């Protein structure tokens, strides 16, 4: 082959491999981008007057006089709207039956949507569900509801060869010539004064309990549950993992038993997480009866098994990287092997062990499959510490799944889902960052 | 200082005590270390214990040969073939995404990028590995699936252009190079360029046609094998990259220098010397990546569509599928109410299959890596 | 090539030194051997290390001198496949006897290694480490002992204001003297030095050699070195090992001026090694 073409091939290899790296980085960006931008919307958003009312009435938060004044002003702004509804209701009674039959369901739809947008209509009894007692708390959700009031969705089947397609029809058309017709432009123009959106930083999203299955409020029960599960898993896994690593790196003579142990550790690392979940159910709950049914304890035990190999490997690696000279020095001063491990080896290996522990903490916090059958429930209150022994808990990873797939109004609480994902991802990223920082500081210290 | 503290010889009792203490402390350490052995045994025993009743009741044939999966039907049917195929299909897809990308990235990390850039890329891999699977699943379900459903055709054709054009040009170039090798030297360059240009034109023409076809593909549901394959591929990337890079590094500088000293380019050194030497490590990397893909639950549960059907034709990645892990996760919610039923036991049977697959894949990769370490150790 | 240094002049001048057989031998080998698996690294070595004197072990690399040294405080115990033959006696007791207390043995026989290996702890904690092992945390006396040990190792003036600094912040020579102080703090009788200056520059080496001269007479010092000038400078007695065999053993002054064995002379004049 010509030299030139050899070089060209060489360069194309470079290109291909650099491309792979770029693609990988791009994948990360594409993944994290929406999670960060839309997750941030759970914390920063334009909150409406309804949001401030909830804060006052449910969490007893905010200046009650100012909010009362605001409610007053908002009610005044909404008054013409409700007037139109009443007028039209009266008009509807007088219409000829055919037209009435046509318009009544549409009118009901408008009223329902308005209730969703602004809260219960005047004179209505308080509803049972919290979500029916308040209107939209977030301006962007209010906009969506507004669109649904202005336009109704219809399906167009005119082309039989294709699938039906969605078309938006202005609702106003149906009500032309009635008292309700001006409602639509009025609503569109005055929605701001009816809801008074204002930029808000809702950091209490992290520390508020959830209200009415996440329609309102924050994600504190999930955060606390994740914290308990992770803490429990670490408490169980760290002693076992570190001691096992000490045994493997310092005391085990090379032999069949030790290589069997190593095979077991790598096998354990390879077991799919869902199998851990099944095992936790079959063993911790159905056999050992750690708890009557799901509980934080059973979930922690299952997670501990899952991260055990990670901790063992990291700790063993850290112990092995401690210079042999330290061990010799300690032994030459008359330390017994065990004393040597406790006084010299462990302190020197601690940063490395800590790094491994922190990374497996992130893993334990983010795992879903092992806790599905052993610890997680969709709705729950924050647990007291002693309740973790026999109570199940909501947890971030599980509730992300649950809210994104099984919630009754998946689309309406996207911001909560994204907020949860962002919280979990940030948690894991921060843990990893801590690990990186510790590693960097240690390598600097070892050099100097 | 008291003299008895300096006695070199211990009394019988003290010596016995010391030996006993050493024995017990070592025994204690061993027992704790054996926890992982106990855990593995317990997992196998307890999964098998609840799986065996199913095989006793139903035998082997139905599970592995039938595609009728109606566990809540009356009578229930437990044909899991479609589920096995679903797992296989998404794993295949994940390999197709992750292996070329992962190996290329590993090459870049071990041989091509300068040191500083390498340090900058490492965190990317670490973060990709650290992100919780439910975050991947959420992305697949909430962002990727709608995108695929609404713009699937254009997305596919864009991907085809991006992947096939550079690859095709490279192949066209190589083919023209090889085909004109035996031609007389004075006309060879012209012939080579002519051939390369023709091939490139054919390639572009083909791509235009392909993208026209792809553009018209309608994706009826964004939650399908294609979606899951790509996400699983990205999830398996860090494993493949780091293990493959380790084994490329382990091939050693001597080998590289030996090859460069003979005048080989970097690409030639890589393909003729280094990759063959690191080959078994790369295979192990692929096995570990495959395990990650097979064992992953949340992504497939959320975004694979969960339809227990065999895609038509079998390679139709755009159809929804159901995998082993997602079946266990999804069905247990209903089945654990009826402890001891066939529905309960069949999930353990599936888990047993999963466990055996991962067990053997793990042993294989372990064996390969150990053999490579021995061989490279012997080289030095 | 042999410099008349303080140490060997003194060794020649003091009759007690030459007449080493008259004093009680603290460490003694009696046909001692050490095997790594099938490979016999030390072969039937018989020699006495007299108390309170400096004995140098020299020989080409791989001659078994380090192995012999490390056998004395049983640092070779950890080597898989290692075993011993013959006897090695310390204070009248067989070091490899069944009931021997290794912890006490190592406490009474301190060791300084090739490379300075302070723990990544503070200077104070390095010196206090061994004391704490044996006495438990007795803060008041610890302070005194640490100071005395650092004084004795000639490091006190340099570090007295920074006892809480990380030991790794010291220079290489200081680190090695710290290691000596650390060994002295547990009050040993014998000090084993395994090429203690091989990782140091000439100036730091000179300080260590001076220190050895100061410690002579208080401790029995056994030093392994591949540097013959160093052996000549610091030691009273010299043992020459070659391929595991003890070739010659005697007063340093005499060894370096009139070796009895041809191989000793060849080695000293640089024909091999």
mmCIF file of N, CA and C in Angstrom, chain A residues 48-50 53 71-85 114 117-120 122 134-136 186-187 190-191 193-196:
data_model
loop_
_atom_site.group_PDB
_atom_site.id
_atom_site.type_symbol
_atom_site.label_atom_id
_atom_site.label_comp_id
_atom_site.label_asym_id
_atom_site.label_seq_id
_atom_site.Cartn_x
_atom_site.Cartn_y
_atom_site.Cartn_z
ATOM 1 N N UNK A 48 -48.642 30.653 40.665
ATOM 2 C CA UNK A 48 -49.857 31.464 40.618
ATOM 3 C C UNK A 48 -50.343 31.749 42.035
ATOM 4 N N UNK A 49 -51.400 32.520 42.117
ATOM 5 C CA UNK A 49 -51.971 32.828 43.432
ATOM 6 C C UNK A 49 -52.464 31.556 44.114
ATOM 7 N N UNK A 50 -52.845 30.571 43.319
ATOM 8 C CA UNK A 50 -53.300 29.307 43.910
ATOM 9 C C UNK A 50 -52.176 28.644 44.699
ATOM 10 N N UNK A 53 -51.880 30.240 47.924
ATOM 11 C CA UNK A 53 -52.986 29.853 48.810
ATOM 12 C C UNK A 53 -52.709 28.483 49.434
ATOM 13 N N UNK A 71 -56.107 37.154 47.251
ATOM 14 C CA UNK A 71 -57.262 36.320 46.917
ATOM 15 C C UNK A 71 -58.455 37.186 46.562
ATOM 16 N N UNK A 72 -58.588 38.260 47.324
ATOM 17 C CA UNK A 72 -59.673 39.203 47.070
ATOM 18 C C UNK A 72 -59.582 39.756 45.654
ATOM 19 N N UNK A 73 -58.382 40.246 45.328
ATOM 20 C CA UNK A 73 -58.181 40.857 44.015
ATOM 21 C C UNK A 73 -58.418 39.855 42.903
ATOM 22 N N UNK A 74 -57.912 38.642 43.138
ATOM 23 C CA UNK A 74 -58.069 37.606 42.119
ATOM 24 C C UNK A 74 -59.542 37.273 41.929
ATOM 25 N N UNK A 75 -60.262 37.188 43.045
ATOM 26 C CA UNK A 75 -61.679 36.859 42.965
ATOM 27 C C UNK A 75 -62.429 37.937 42.174
ATOM 28 N N UNK A 76 -62.018 39.173 42.402
ATOM 29 C CA UNK A 76 -62.662 40.260 41.654
ATOM 30 C C UNK A 76 -62.384 40.127 40.173
ATOM 31 N N UNK A 77 -61.131 39.790 39.852
ATOM 32 C CA UNK A 77 -60.781 39.655 38.439
ATOM 33 C C UNK A 77 -61.547 38.522 37.788
ATOM 34 N N UNK A 78 -61.862 37.507 38.598
ATOM 35 C CA UNK A 78 -62.543 36.347 38.018
ATOM 36 C C UNK A 78 -64.055 36.570 37.911
ATOM 37 N N UNK A 79 -64.549 37.559 38.635
ATOM 38 C CA UNK A 79 -65.988 37.729 38.747
ATOM 39 C C UNK A 79 -66.697 37.825 37.396
ATOM 40 N N UNK A 80 -66.214 38.670 36.468
ATOM 41 C CA UNK A 80 -66.915 38.756 35.182
ATOM 42 C C UNK A 80 -67.054 37.415 34.495
ATOM 43 N N UNK A 81 -66.020 36.618 34.642
ATOM 44 C CA UNK A 81 -66.011 35.291 34.026
ATOM 45 C C UNK A 81 -67.144 34.441 34.578
ATOM 46 N N UNK A 82 -67.218 34.411 35.904
ATOM 47 C CA UNK A 82 -68.265 33.610 36.524
ATOM 48 C C UNK A 82 -69.635 34.165 36.176
ATOM 49 N N UNK A 83 -69.696 35.520 36.031
ATOM 50 C CA UNK A 83 -70.954 36.140 35.599
ATOM 51 C C UNK A 83 -71.403 35.594 34.248
ATOM 52 N N UNK A 84 -70.412 35.491 33.336
ATOM 53 C CA UNK A 84 -70.744 34.962 32.005
ATOM 54 C C UNK A 84 -71.264 33.547 32.100
ATOM 55 N N UNK A 85 -70.652 32.755 32.961
ATOM 56 C CA UNK A 85 -71.102 31.365 33.105
ATOM 57 C C UNK A 85 -72.552 31.328 33.566
ATOM 58 N N UNK A 114 -62.566 25.001 33.528
ATOM 59 C CA UNK A 114 -62.376 26.222 34.311
ATOM 60 C C UNK A 114 -62.113 25.882 35.777
ATOM 61 N N UNK A 117 -58.690 24.986 36.047
ATOM 62 C CA UNK A 117 -57.781 26.122 35.890
ATOM 63 C C UNK A 117 -57.777 27.014 37.127
ATOM 64 N N UNK A 118 -58.959 27.307 37.637
ATOM 65 C CA UNK A 118 -59.058 28.353 38.655
ATOM 66 C C UNK A 118 -59.514 27.845 40.013
ATOM 67 N N UNK A 119 -59.810 26.582 40.119
ATOM 68 C CA UNK A 119 -60.327 26.095 41.385
ATOM 69 C C UNK A 119 -61.838 26.057 41.342
ATOM 70 N N UNK A 120 -62.467 25.640 42.451
ATOM 71 C CA UNK A 120 -63.908 25.457 42.459
ATOM 72 C C UNK A 120 -64.640 26.749 42.070
ATOM 73 N N UNK A 122 -67.619 29.552 42.106
ATOM 74 C CA UNK A 122 -68.257 30.127 43.296
ATOM 75 C C UNK A 122 -69.530 29.375 43.655
ATOM 76 N N UNK A 134 -58.175 23.395 44.519
ATOM 77 C CA UNK A 134 -57.320 24.488 44.044
ATOM 78 C C UNK A 134 -57.217 24.467 42.534
ATOM 79 N N UNK A 135 -56.910 25.636 41.969
ATOM 80 C CA UNK A 135 -56.666 25.708 40.530
ATOM 81 C C UNK A 135 -55.220 25.380 40.237
ATOM 82 N N UNK A 136 -54.772 25.832 39.057
ATOM 83 C CA UNK A 136 -53.396 25.526 38.678
ATOM 84 C C UNK A 136 -52.426 26.372 39.496
ATOM 85 N N UNK A 186 -62.037 36.854 26.705
ATOM 86 C CA UNK A 186 -61.854 37.484 28.007
ATOM 87 C C UNK A 186 -60.868 36.692 28.853
ATOM 88 N N UNK A 187 -61.064 35.385 28.861
ATOM 89 C CA UNK A 187 -60.189 34.523 29.650
ATOM 90 C C UNK A 187 -58.758 34.639 29.161
ATOM 91 N N UNK A 190 -57.284 38.026 30.229
ATOM 92 C CA UNK A 190 -57.207 38.402 31.634
ATOM 93 C C UNK A 190 -56.710 37.307 32.559
ATOM 94 N N UNK A 191 -56.213 36.215 31.973
ATOM 95 C CA UNK A 191 -55.804 35.090 32.815
ATOM 96 C C UNK A 191 -54.742 35.520 33.821
ATOM 97 N N UNK A 193 -54.329 38.334 35.382
ATOM 98 C CA UNK A 193 -54.852 38.982 36.586
ATOM 99 C C UNK A 193 -55.669 38.000 37.413
ATOM 100 N N UNK A 194 -56.121 36.901 36.802
ATOM 101 C CA UNK A 194 -56.890 35.923 37.570
ATOM 102 C C UNK A 194 -55.975 34.991 38.365
ATOM 103 N N UNK A 195 -54.742 34.848 37.916
ATOM 104 C CA UNK A 195 -53.843 33.909 38.596
ATOM 105 C C UNK A 195 -52.584 34.564 39.147
ATOM 106 N N UNK A 196 -52.275 35.750 38.642
ATOM 107 C CA UNK A 196 -51.124 36.495 39.151
ATOM 108 C C UNK A 196 -49.840 35.665 39.225
#
